[in-house]
Structure formats: structure tokens, C-alpha cells
PDB file of C-alpha atoms in Angstrom:
ATOM      1  CA  MET A  29     -47.217 -11.569   7.888  1.00  0.00           C
ATOM      2  CA  ILE A  30     -44.438 -11.372  10.479  1.00  0.00           C
ATOM      3  CA  ARG A  31     -41.182 -10.052   9.155  1.00  0.00           C
ATOM      4  CA  ILE A  32     -38.489 -12.612   9.838  1.00  0.00           C
ATOM      5  CA  CYS A  33     -34.935 -11.748  10.857  1.00  0.00           C
ATOM      6  CA  SER A  34     -32.609 -12.818   8.061  1.00  0.00           C
ATOM      7  CA  SER A  35     -29.765 -13.560  10.435  1.00  0.00           C
ATOM      8  CA  LEU A  36     -31.934 -15.871  12.528  1.00  0.00           C
ATOM      9  CA  THR A  37     -34.004 -17.726   9.936  1.00  0.00           C
ATOM     10  CA  ARG A  38     -31.158 -20.033   9.028  1.00  0.00           C
ATOM     11  CA  ARG A  39     -30.546 -20.855  12.684  1.00  0.00           C
ATOM     12  CA  CYS A  40     -33.918 -20.671  14.410  1.00  0.00           C
ATOM     13  CA  PRO A  41     -36.297 -23.597  13.651  1.00  0.00           C
ATOM     14  CA  VAL A  42     -39.393 -21.575  14.570  1.00  0.00           C
ATOM     15  CA  TYR A  43     -38.585 -18.761  12.150  1.00  0.00           C
ATOM     16  CA  SER A  44     -37.492 -21.176   9.449  1.00  0.00           C
ATOM     17  CA  ALA A  45     -40.743 -23.104   9.733  1.00  0.00           C
ATOM     18  CA  VAL A  46     -42.859 -19.948   9.524  1.00  0.00           C
ATOM     19  CA  TYR A  47     -40.896 -18.657   6.559  1.00  0.00           C
ATOM     20  CA  ASN A  48     -40.950 -21.937   4.635  1.00  0.00           C
ATOM     21  CA  ASP A  49     -44.648 -22.517   5.338  1.00  0.00           C
ATOM     22  CA  ALA A  50     -45.394 -19.024   4.035  1.00  0.00           C
ATOM     23  CA  ARG A  51     -43.438 -19.638   0.845  1.00  0.00           C
ATOM     24  CA  THR A  52     -45.270 -22.914   0.270  1.00  0.00           C
ATOM     25  CA  PHE A  53     -48.687 -21.356   0.883  1.00  0.00           C
ATOM     26  CA  TYR A  54     -48.162 -18.374  -1.384  1.00  0.00           C
ATOM     27  CA  SER A  55     -46.381 -20.270  -4.150  1.00  0.00           C
ATOM     28  CA  THR A  56     -49.327 -22.702  -4.453  1.00  0.00           C
ATOM     29  CA  SER A  57     -52.030 -20.034  -4.312  1.00  0.00           C
ATOM     30  CA  PRO A  58     -53.131 -18.958  -7.819  1.00  0.00           C
ATOM     31  CA  ILE A  59     -54.705 -15.797  -6.432  1.00  0.00           C
ATOM     32  CA  LEU A  60     -51.759 -14.615  -4.391  1.00  0.00           C
ATOM     33  CA  LEU A  61     -48.981 -15.912  -6.592  1.00  0.00           C
ATOM     34  CA  LYS A  62     -48.052 -12.517  -8.078  1.00  0.00           C
ATOM     35  CA  SER A  63     -49.340 -10.120  -5.486  1.00  0.00           C
ATOM     36  CA  ALA A  64     -47.751 -11.152  -2.220  1.00  0.00           C
ATOM     37  CA  ALA A  65     -45.808 -13.348  -0.265  1.00  0.00           C
ATOM     38  CA  PRO A  66     -42.654 -14.854  -1.148  1.00  0.00           C
ATOM     39  CA  ASP A  67     -41.958 -11.775  -3.285  1.00  0.00           C
ATOM     40  CA  ASN A  68     -43.235  -9.444  -0.608  1.00  0.00           C
ATOM     41  CA  ILE A  69     -41.357 -11.317   2.079  1.00  0.00           C
ATOM     42  CA  GLU A  70     -38.168 -11.042   0.065  1.00  0.00           C
ATOM     43  CA  GLU A  71     -38.723  -7.361  -0.660  1.00  0.00           C
ATOM     44  CA  GLU A  72     -39.311  -6.361   2.942  1.00  0.00           C
ATOM     45  CA  ALA A  73     -36.143  -5.013   4.515  1.00  0.00           C
ATOM     46  CA  PRO A  74     -34.905  -7.870   6.713  1.00  0.00           C
ATOM     47  CA  SER A  75     -33.901  -7.235  10.288  1.00  0.00           C
ATOM     48  CA  GLN A  76     -30.190  -6.609  10.728  1.00  0.00           C
ATOM     49  CA  PHE A  77     -27.973  -7.799  13.573  1.00  0.00           C
ATOM     50  CA  MET A  78     -25.303  -5.170  14.318  1.00  0.00           C
ATOM     51  CA  LEU A  79     -22.404  -5.127  16.774  1.00  0.00           C
ATOM     52  CA  ILE A  80     -20.370  -2.151  17.923  1.00  0.00           C
ATOM     53  CA  LEU A  81     -16.750  -2.798  18.860  1.00  0.00           C
ATOM     54  CA  GLY A  82     -14.171  -0.494  20.389  1.00  0.00           C
ATOM     55  CA  LYS A  83     -11.818   0.061  23.270  1.00  0.00           C
ATOM     56  CA  PRO A  84     -13.185   0.840  26.738  1.00  0.00           C
ATOM     57  CA  GLY A  85     -13.747   4.585  26.858  1.00  0.00           C
ATOM     58  CA  GLY A  86     -13.669   4.788  23.066  1.00  0.00           C
ATOM     59  CA  GLY A  87     -17.127   6.276  22.639  1.00  0.00           C
ATOM     60  CA  LYS A  88     -19.260   3.177  21.990  1.00  0.00           C
ATOM     61  CA  GLY A  89     -22.054   4.488  24.188  1.00  0.00           C
ATOM     62  CA  THR A  90     -22.066   7.900  22.513  1.00  0.00           C
ATOM     63  CA  ILE A  91     -22.044   6.449  18.997  1.00  0.00           C
ATOM     64  CA  SER A  92     -24.768   3.943  19.922  1.00  0.00           C
ATOM     65  CA  LYS A  93     -27.045   6.762  21.086  1.00  0.00           C
ATOM     66  CA  LYS A  94     -26.508   8.632  17.829  1.00  0.00           C
ATOM     67  CA  ILE A  95     -27.272   5.494  15.795  1.00  0.00           C
ATOM     68  CA  LEU A  96     -30.502   4.937  17.725  1.00  0.00           C
ATOM     69  CA  LYS A  97     -31.548   8.528  17.119  1.00  0.00           C
ATOM     70  CA  ASP A  98     -30.894   8.476  13.364  1.00  0.00           C
ATOM     71  CA  PHE A  99     -31.948   4.851  12.776  1.00  0.00           C
ATOM     72  CA  PRO A 100     -34.994   4.383  15.026  1.00  0.00           C
ATOM     73  CA  SER A 101     -35.665   0.904  13.660  1.00  0.00           C
ATOM     74  CA  PHE A 102     -32.761  -0.311  15.797  1.00  0.00           C
ATOM     75  CA  SER A 103     -33.264  -1.642  19.291  1.00  0.00           C
ATOM     76  CA  HIS A 104     -30.182  -1.414  21.497  1.00  0.00           C
ATOM     77  CA  PHE A 105     -29.372  -3.824  24.254  1.00  0.00           C
ATOM     78  CA  SER A 106     -26.280  -4.571  26.311  1.00  0.00           C
ATOM     79  CA  THR A 107     -25.655  -7.995  27.775  1.00  0.00           C
ATOM     80  CA  GLY A 108     -24.926  -6.498  31.186  1.00  0.00           C
ATOM     81  CA  ASP A 109     -28.272  -4.713  31.366  1.00  0.00           C
ATOM     82  CA  LEU A 110     -30.163  -7.727  30.042  1.00  0.00           C
ATOM     83  CA  LEU A 111     -28.503 -10.053  32.523  1.00  0.00           C
ATOM     84  CA  ARG A 112     -29.444  -7.823  35.456  1.00  0.00           C
ATOM     85  CA  GLU A 113     -33.056  -7.645  34.204  1.00  0.00           C
ATOM     86  CA  HIS A 114     -33.342 -11.420  33.926  1.00  0.00           C
ATOM     87  CA  VAL A 115     -31.856 -11.916  37.391  1.00  0.00           C
ATOM     88  CA  ARG A 116     -34.245  -9.323  38.840  1.00  0.00           C
ATOM     89  CA  ASP A 117     -37.262 -10.865  37.080  1.00  0.00           C
ATOM     90  CA  LYS A 118     -36.186 -14.397  38.084  1.00  0.00           C
ATOM     91  CA  THR A 119     -36.519 -15.825  34.590  1.00  0.00           C
ATOM     92  CA  ASN A 120     -35.074 -19.249  33.797  1.00  0.00           C
ATOM     93  CA  ILE A 121     -31.986 -17.608  32.331  1.00  0.00           C
ATOM     94  CA  GLY A 122     -31.768 -15.222  35.281  1.00  0.00           C
ATOM     95  CA  ARG A 123     -31.994 -17.993  37.880  1.00  0.00           C
ATOM     96  CA  GLU A 124     -29.290 -20.000  36.138  1.00  0.00           C
ATOM     97  CA  ALA A 125     -27.043 -16.962  35.784  1.00  0.00           C
ATOM     98  CA  LYS A 126     -27.491 -16.057  39.456  1.00  0.00           C
ATOM     99  CA  LYS A 127     -26.142 -19.453  40.497  1.00  0.00           C
ATOM    100  CA  HIS A 128     -22.837 -18.624  38.825  1.00  0.00           C
ATOM    101  CA  MET A 129     -22.832 -15.040  40.082  1.00  0.00           C
ATOM    102  CA  ASP A 130     -23.501 -16.098  43.676  1.00  0.00           C
ATOM    103  CA  ARG A 131     -20.495 -18.435  43.495  1.00  0.00           C
ATOM    104  CA  GLY A 132     -18.363 -15.561  42.261  1.00  0.00           C
ATOM    105  CA  GLY A 133     -17.916 -17.173  38.854  1.00  0.00           C
ATOM    106  CA  LEU A 134     -18.401 -15.874  35.328  1.00  0.00           C
ATOM    107  CA  VAL A 135     -21.691 -16.470  33.555  1.00  0.00           C
ATOM    108  CA  PRO A 136     -20.995 -19.132  30.860  1.00  0.00           C
ATOM    109  CA  ASP A 137     -20.877 -18.018  27.232  1.00  0.00           C
ATOM    110  CA  GLU A 138     -23.696 -20.421  26.348  1.00  0.00           C
ATOM    111  CA  LEU A 139     -26.004 -18.712  28.826  1.00  0.00           C
ATOM    112  CA  ILE A 140     -25.120 -15.236  27.561  1.00  0.00           C
ATOM    113  CA  ILE A 141     -25.833 -16.369  23.982  1.00  0.00           C
ATOM    114  CA  ASP A 142     -29.216 -17.753  25.089  1.00  0.00           C
ATOM    115  CA  LEU A 143     -29.865 -14.353  26.635  1.00  0.00           C
ATOM    116  CA  VAL A 144     -28.919 -12.523  23.430  1.00  0.00           C
ATOM    117  CA  LEU A 145     -30.968 -14.808  21.191  1.00  0.00           C
ATOM    118  CA  ASP A 146     -33.992 -14.606  23.470  1.00  0.00           C
ATOM    119  CA  GLU A 147     -34.001 -10.823  23.156  1.00  0.00           C
ATOM    120  CA  ALA A 148     -33.086 -10.916  19.461  1.00  0.00           C
ATOM    121  CA  GLU A 149     -36.042 -13.137  18.632  1.00  0.00           C
ATOM    122  CA  LYS A 150     -38.453 -10.816  20.463  1.00  0.00           C
ATOM    123  CA  GLU A 151     -37.183  -7.807  18.513  1.00  0.00           C
ATOM    124  CA  ALA A 152     -37.079  -9.677  15.206  1.00  0.00           C
ATOM    125  CA  GLU A 153     -40.744 -10.586  15.588  1.00  0.00           C
ATOM    126  CA  LYS A 154     -41.458  -6.856  15.723  1.00  0.00           C
ATOM    127  CA  GLY A 155     -39.360  -6.279  12.597  1.00  0.00           C
ATOM    128  CA  ASN A 156     -36.759  -4.318  14.537  1.00  0.00           C
ATOM    129  CA  ASN A 157     -33.060  -4.159  13.782  1.00  0.00           C
ATOM    130  CA  LEU A 158     -30.733  -5.130  16.615  1.00  0.00           C
ATOM    131  CA  LEU A 159     -27.719  -3.280  18.024  1.00  0.00           C
ATOM    132  CA  LEU A 160     -25.707  -5.359  20.471  1.00  0.00           C
ATOM    133  CA  ASP A 161     -23.195  -3.803  22.852  1.00  0.00           C
ATOM    134  CA  GLY A 162     -20.894  -5.662  25.240  1.00  0.00           C
ATOM    135  CA  PHE A 163     -20.840  -9.070  23.567  1.00  0.00           C
ATOM    136  CA  PRO A 164     -18.969 -10.859  22.156  1.00  0.00           C
ATOM    137  CA  ARG A 165     -15.734  -9.892  23.920  1.00  0.00           C
ATOM    138  CA  THR A 166     -13.558 -12.850  22.937  1.00  0.00           C
ATOM    139  CA  MET A 167     -12.974 -15.027  19.870  1.00  0.00           C
ATOM    140  CA  GLU A 168     -14.499 -17.978  21.699  1.00  0.00           C
ATOM    141  CA  GLN A 169     -17.676 -15.985  22.319  1.00  0.00           C
ATOM    142  CA  ALA A 170     -17.800 -14.764  18.714  1.00  0.00           C
ATOM    143  CA  LYS A 171     -17.502 -18.301  17.356  1.00  0.00           C
ATOM    144  CA  ALA A 172     -20.093 -19.600  19.792  1.00  0.00           C
ATOM    145  CA  LEU A 173     -22.488 -16.817  18.776  1.00  0.00           C
ATOM    146  CA  ALA A 174     -21.903 -17.658  15.105  1.00  0.00           C
ATOM    147  CA  GLU A 175     -23.324 -21.135  15.726  1.00  0.00           C
ATOM    148  CA  SER A 176     -26.692 -19.603  16.602  1.00  0.00           C
ATOM    149  CA  ALA A 177     -26.928 -16.308  14.710  1.00  0.00           C
ATOM    150  CA  ASP A 178     -25.277 -14.410  11.868  1.00  0.00           C
ATOM    151  CA  VAL A 179     -23.932 -10.915  12.440  1.00  0.00           C
ATOM    152  CA  ASP A 180     -24.744  -8.590   9.535  1.00  0.00           C
ATOM    153  CA  ILE A 181     -22.957  -5.334  10.425  1.00  0.00           C
ATOM    154  CA  VAL A 182     -20.018  -4.508  12.713  1.00  0.00           C
ATOM    155  CA  VAL A 183     -19.019  -0.929  13.532  1.00  0.00           C
ATOM    156  CA  ASP A 184     -15.455  -0.783  14.876  1.00  0.00           C
ATOM    157  CA  LEU A 185     -14.333   2.417  16.621  1.00  0.00           C
ATOM    158  CA  ASN A 186     -10.591   2.996  16.544  1.00  0.00           C
ATOM    159  CA  VAL A 187      -9.632   5.763  18.990  1.00  0.00           C
ATOM    160  CA  PRO A 188      -5.968   6.298  19.990  1.00  0.00           C
ATOM    161  CA  ASN A 189      -5.014   5.017  23.435  1.00  0.00           C
ATOM    162  CA  ASP A 190      -3.589   8.378  24.506  1.00  0.00           C
ATOM    163  CA  THR A 191      -6.899  10.069  23.706  1.00  0.00           C
ATOM    164  CA  ILE A 192      -8.812   7.549  25.800  1.00  0.00           C
ATOM    165  CA  VAL A 193      -6.406   7.777  28.733  1.00  0.00           C
ATOM    166  CA  ALA A 194      -6.614  11.573  28.725  1.00  0.00           C
ATOM    167  CA  ARG A 195     -10.413  11.532  28.400  1.00  0.00           C
ATOM    168  CA  ILE A 196     -11.076   9.041  31.195  1.00  0.00           C
ATOM    169  CA  SER A 197      -8.381  10.259  33.602  1.00  0.00           C
ATOM    170  CA  GLU A 198     -10.028  13.698  33.663  1.00  0.00           C
ATOM    171  CA  ARG A 199     -13.257  12.188  34.999  1.00  0.00           C
ATOM    172  CA  TYR A 200     -14.212  12.840  38.629  1.00  0.00           C
ATOM    173  CA  ILE A 201     -17.374  11.953  40.527  1.00  0.00           C
ATOM    174  CA  HIS A 202     -19.329  13.066  43.561  1.00  0.00           C
ATOM    175  CA  PRO A 203     -19.712   9.827  45.583  1.00  0.00           C
ATOM    176  CA  GLY A 204     -22.941  10.819  47.287  1.00  0.00           C
ATOM    177  CA  SER A 205     -24.955  11.600  44.157  1.00  0.00           C
ATOM    178  CA  GLY A 206     -23.009   9.962  41.329  1.00  0.00           C
ATOM    179  CA  ARG A 207     -22.651  13.286  39.508  1.00  0.00           C
ATOM    180  CA  VAL A 208     -19.845  13.067  36.947  1.00  0.00           C
ATOM    181  CA  TYR A 209     -17.488  15.871  35.971  1.00  0.00           C
ATOM    182  CA  ASN A 210     -14.793  16.112  33.336  1.00  0.00           C
ATOM    183  CA  LEU A 211     -12.000  18.619  33.710  1.00  0.00           C
ATOM    184  CA  SER A 212     -12.001  19.427  29.985  1.00  0.00           C
ATOM    185  CA  TYR A 213     -15.643  19.807  28.973  1.00  0.00           C
ATOM    186  CA  ASN A 214     -17.709  19.660  32.170  1.00  0.00           C
ATOM    187  CA  PRO A 215     -15.522  20.978  35.010  1.00  0.00           C
ATOM    188  CA  PRO A 216     -16.878  21.834  38.482  1.00  0.00           C
ATOM    189  CA  ARG A 217     -17.327  25.503  39.215  1.00  0.00           C
ATOM    190  CA  VAL A 218     -14.815  25.209  42.049  1.00  0.00           C
ATOM    191  CA  SER A 219     -11.882  22.919  41.352  1.00  0.00           C
ATOM    192  CA  GLY A 220     -12.238  19.576  43.132  1.00  0.00           C
ATOM    193  CA  LEU A 221     -15.664  20.316  44.635  1.00  0.00           C
ATOM    194  CA  ASP A 222     -19.217  19.252  43.750  1.00  0.00           C
ATOM    195  CA  ASN A 223     -21.378  22.060  42.328  1.00  0.00           C
ATOM    196  CA  GLU A 224     -24.416  21.214  44.473  1.00  0.00           C
ATOM    197  CA  THR A 225     -22.960  20.281  47.855  1.00  0.00           C
ATOM    198  CA  GLY A 226     -19.444  21.675  47.835  1.00  0.00           C
ATOM    199  CA  GLU A 227     -18.213  18.250  48.880  1.00  0.00           C
ATOM    200  CA  LYS A 228     -14.944  16.816  47.635  1.00  0.00           C
ATOM    201  CA  LEU A 229     -14.878  15.005  44.291  1.00  0.00           C
ATOM    202  CA  VAL A 230     -13.006  11.739  43.914  1.00  0.00           C
ATOM    203  CA  GLN A 231     -11.512   9.790  41.045  1.00  0.00           C
ATOM    204  CA  ARG A 232     -12.535   6.171  40.764  1.00  0.00           C
ATOM    205  CA  GLU A 233      -9.751   3.608  40.663  1.00  0.00           C
ATOM    206  CA  ASP A 234     -10.951   2.512  37.219  1.00  0.00           C
ATOM    207  CA  ASP A 235     -10.469   6.062  35.922  1.00  0.00           C
ATOM    208  CA  LYS A 236      -6.853   6.470  36.993  1.00  0.00           C
ATOM    209  CA  PRO A 237      -4.342   6.545  34.084  1.00  0.00           C
ATOM    210  CA  ASN A 238      -2.482   3.353  35.031  1.00  0.00           C
ATOM    211  CA  THR A 239      -5.719   1.419  35.403  1.00  0.00           C
ATOM    212  CA  VAL A 240      -7.019   2.707  32.073  1.00  0.00           C
ATOM    213  CA  ARG A 241      -3.813   1.633  30.322  1.00  0.00           C
ATOM    214  CA  ARG A 242      -4.077  -1.859  31.815  1.00  0.00           C
ATOM    215  CA  ARG A 243      -7.662  -2.146  30.543  1.00  0.00           C
ATOM    216  CA  LEU A 244      -6.555  -1.058  27.081  1.00  0.00           C
ATOM    217  CA  GLU A 245      -3.760  -3.636  27.088  1.00  0.00           C
ATOM    218  CA  ALA A 246      -6.268  -6.327  28.045  1.00  0.00           C
ATOM    219  CA  TYR A 247      -8.531  -5.217  25.202  1.00  0.00           C
ATOM    220  CA  GLU A 248      -5.701  -5.507  22.676  1.00  0.00           C
ATOM    221  CA  LYS A 249      -4.977  -9.065  23.781  1.00  0.00           C
ATOM    222  CA  VAL A 250      -8.487 -10.389  24.172  1.00  0.00           C
ATOM    223  CA  THR A 251     -10.999  -8.372  22.129  1.00  0.00           C
ATOM    224  CA  ALA A 252      -8.997  -6.763  19.309  1.00  0.00           C
ATOM    225  CA  PRO A 253      -8.760 -10.080  17.359  1.00  0.00           C
ATOM    226  CA  LEU A 254     -12.515  -9.777  16.773  1.00  0.00           C
ATOM    227  CA  VAL A 255     -11.766  -6.955  14.351  1.00  0.00           C
ATOM    228  CA  ASP A 256      -9.851  -9.306  12.049  1.00  0.00           C
ATOM    229  CA  TYR A 257     -12.448 -12.034  12.501  1.00  0.00           C
ATOM    230  CA  TYR A 258     -15.400  -9.893  11.392  1.00  0.00           C
ATOM    231  CA  ASP A 259     -13.349  -8.099   8.755  1.00  0.00           C
ATOM    232  CA  LYS A 260     -12.644 -11.434   7.064  1.00  0.00           C
ATOM    233  CA  LEU A 261     -16.383 -12.140   7.111  1.00  0.00           C
ATOM    234  CA  GLY A 262     -16.891  -8.919   5.141  1.00  0.00           C
ATOM    235  CA  VAL A 263     -19.242  -7.290   7.640  1.00  0.00           C
ATOM    236  CA  LEU A 264     -16.927  -4.852   9.446  1.00  0.00           C
ATOM    237  CA  LYS A 265     -15.966  -1.236   8.866  1.00  0.00           C
ATOM    238  CA  THR A 266     -13.396   0.583  11.040  1.00  0.00           C
ATOM    239  CA  PHE A 267     -13.813   4.277  11.832  1.00  0.00           C
ATOM    240  CA  SER A 268     -10.784   6.097  13.223  1.00  0.00           C
ATOM    241  CA  GLY A 269     -10.600   9.427  15.011  1.00  0.00           C
ATOM    242  CA  THR A 270     -10.422  11.196  18.344  1.00  0.00           C
ATOM    243  CA  GLU A 271     -13.888  12.776  18.602  1.00  0.00           C
ATOM    244  CA  SER A 272     -17.294  11.124  18.347  1.00  0.00           C
ATOM    245  CA  ASP A 273     -18.780  14.158  16.585  1.00  0.00           C
ATOM    246  CA  VAL A 274     -16.192  13.728  13.821  1.00  0.00           C
ATOM    247  CA  ILE A 275     -16.400   9.945  13.621  1.00  0.00           C
ATOM    248  CA  TYR A 276     -20.172   9.600  13.650  1.00  0.00           C
ATOM    249  CA  PRO A 277     -21.007  11.305  10.316  1.00  0.00           C
ATOM    250  CA  LYS A 278     -18.839   8.672   8.616  1.00  0.00           C
ATOM    251  CA  VAL A 279     -20.628   5.916  10.516  1.00  0.00           C
ATOM    252  CA  LYS A 280     -23.997   7.383   9.520  1.00  0.00           C
ATOM    253  CA  ARG A 281     -23.101   7.524   5.821  1.00  0.00           C
ATOM    254  CA  TRP A 282     -21.921   3.913   5.844  1.00  0.00           C
ATOM    255  CA  LEU A 283     -25.000   2.635   7.685  1.00  0.00           C
ATOM    256  CA  THR A 284     -27.296   4.583   5.367  1.00  0.00           C
ATOM    257  CA  ALA A 285     -25.693   2.856   2.380  1.00  0.00           C
ATOM    258  CA  LYS A 286     -25.801  -0.564   4.071  1.00  0.00           C
ATOM    259  CA  LEU A 287     -29.403  -0.321   5.201  1.00  0.00           C
TER     260      LEU A 287
END
């Protein structure tokens, strides 16, 4: 019997039909009435739909990797990566998205949600939990997503702005290879020069302090309201700190209790 994602069964007709047909079959079978099905279906751990929220540069990628290592039942996907895959593979979603991208426009929320649900359904069929990164970013997107799927768990990372600015503004890259250095914890052997080639390192415009602060201000205006939205739904927990290695053990304990 396929395990069905709890957050999608109420929304997805295919999953609802499978689930309801299974309940009907097992409830009317005198042989299987006590031994399996709806009881076993109910007892199986349902797939969970989890989001990770946080400021740009706040450690979402690092925390996500740790979650995937300690909770291998989770499959992680970011909307940006998925979108590029669909465009490359020329799927229906990819072709439609490319039309907007070629015109220089934003991909509509409805299309991104179709993308998310398409991937979510594939993973749910395998019985996997789902960790979504990069969407939703706005209240409008969150409400649109809620029309198609329920979010079960939201991890919110609250890292001080000054910590993020300091962390990102110390990042330098070697343009030719993409090698990344950080002046605090991964500095080049010779200041300002790439370890392999000796060529000059540069700082991307996005990593400069003023640019980072503008991105953080935009986050506070546009994305931060999602914290209140999911908190009121009772699915969110905020974890505050300045270092991922300190924050993550708290995240792990909470997820262990939730799952």
C-alpha cells in the first residue's frame, strides 16, 4: 500500500481517491478488518511538508544539510533548482516558465506552486518527507500554496543582521574558478590572492555590506510576515543565535519530538 502524504490527501483528488478506496476495501473485508489497512494506514508515519525560513545569509543552507543528514527520510528541493531542471528538460512547466523568463518577467506564483506540488507528489508516493527551501517568499505565495497543500512544520532561523552582514561581507571569490574564501574561517594563504593561481580575489556586488543590508531590509518588509502567518497556524518554531553549530542542536531536538 502506498503511503499517502497527509498534507496532500485533503487537496489532491488522486491521493484522496486512493486513500478512501483503501479504507472502503479494508473496512468491508472480514479477513483484513483487524490486521491491516485503515489502522495500518493511520499508524504509518505520514509524510511531512516542512519549510525553512530565514534571512538571506542566515544559514538556511547549512541547517538544511544538517537536517538531511540526521533525518534521511527528508527530500530537499529548492524552487530555483527545480525551475532550472524543468526548463532544461523542457517539461510542460519548464516551457511555460521559460516564456516568462525570456520576456524578462517573473514566473507566476501559480506556476511555481504547480512545480512544488509536482515534486511533492512524487516524493510523497515514495513515503518521503519534504523540505522546501526558497518558497514561499511572500504572503501572497503562502496563501496561494495553502490552497493546494498544508504545511506541517516551519523552521524559522533568526540570526542578527549585524552577524549576517559581517559574515557575508568577508566573502571573496576567485572569478576564474568560483573558489570561495572567507576572511574569518577560510582565508587565502596570501591576503587578497587565490591559493591555486595567485590571481586577485574579488568581492561580488551582492556581498558588499550596503547591498547585504538592502537585502535584509527587503526581507523584513516582504518575507518576515510569513513568520507571524505560520506561527498563528501553530506549525512554526523560531531558533535564534549567531552560529549554525549552536542553533542546530535545538532544531534537531524539536524535529525529533515533532516527527
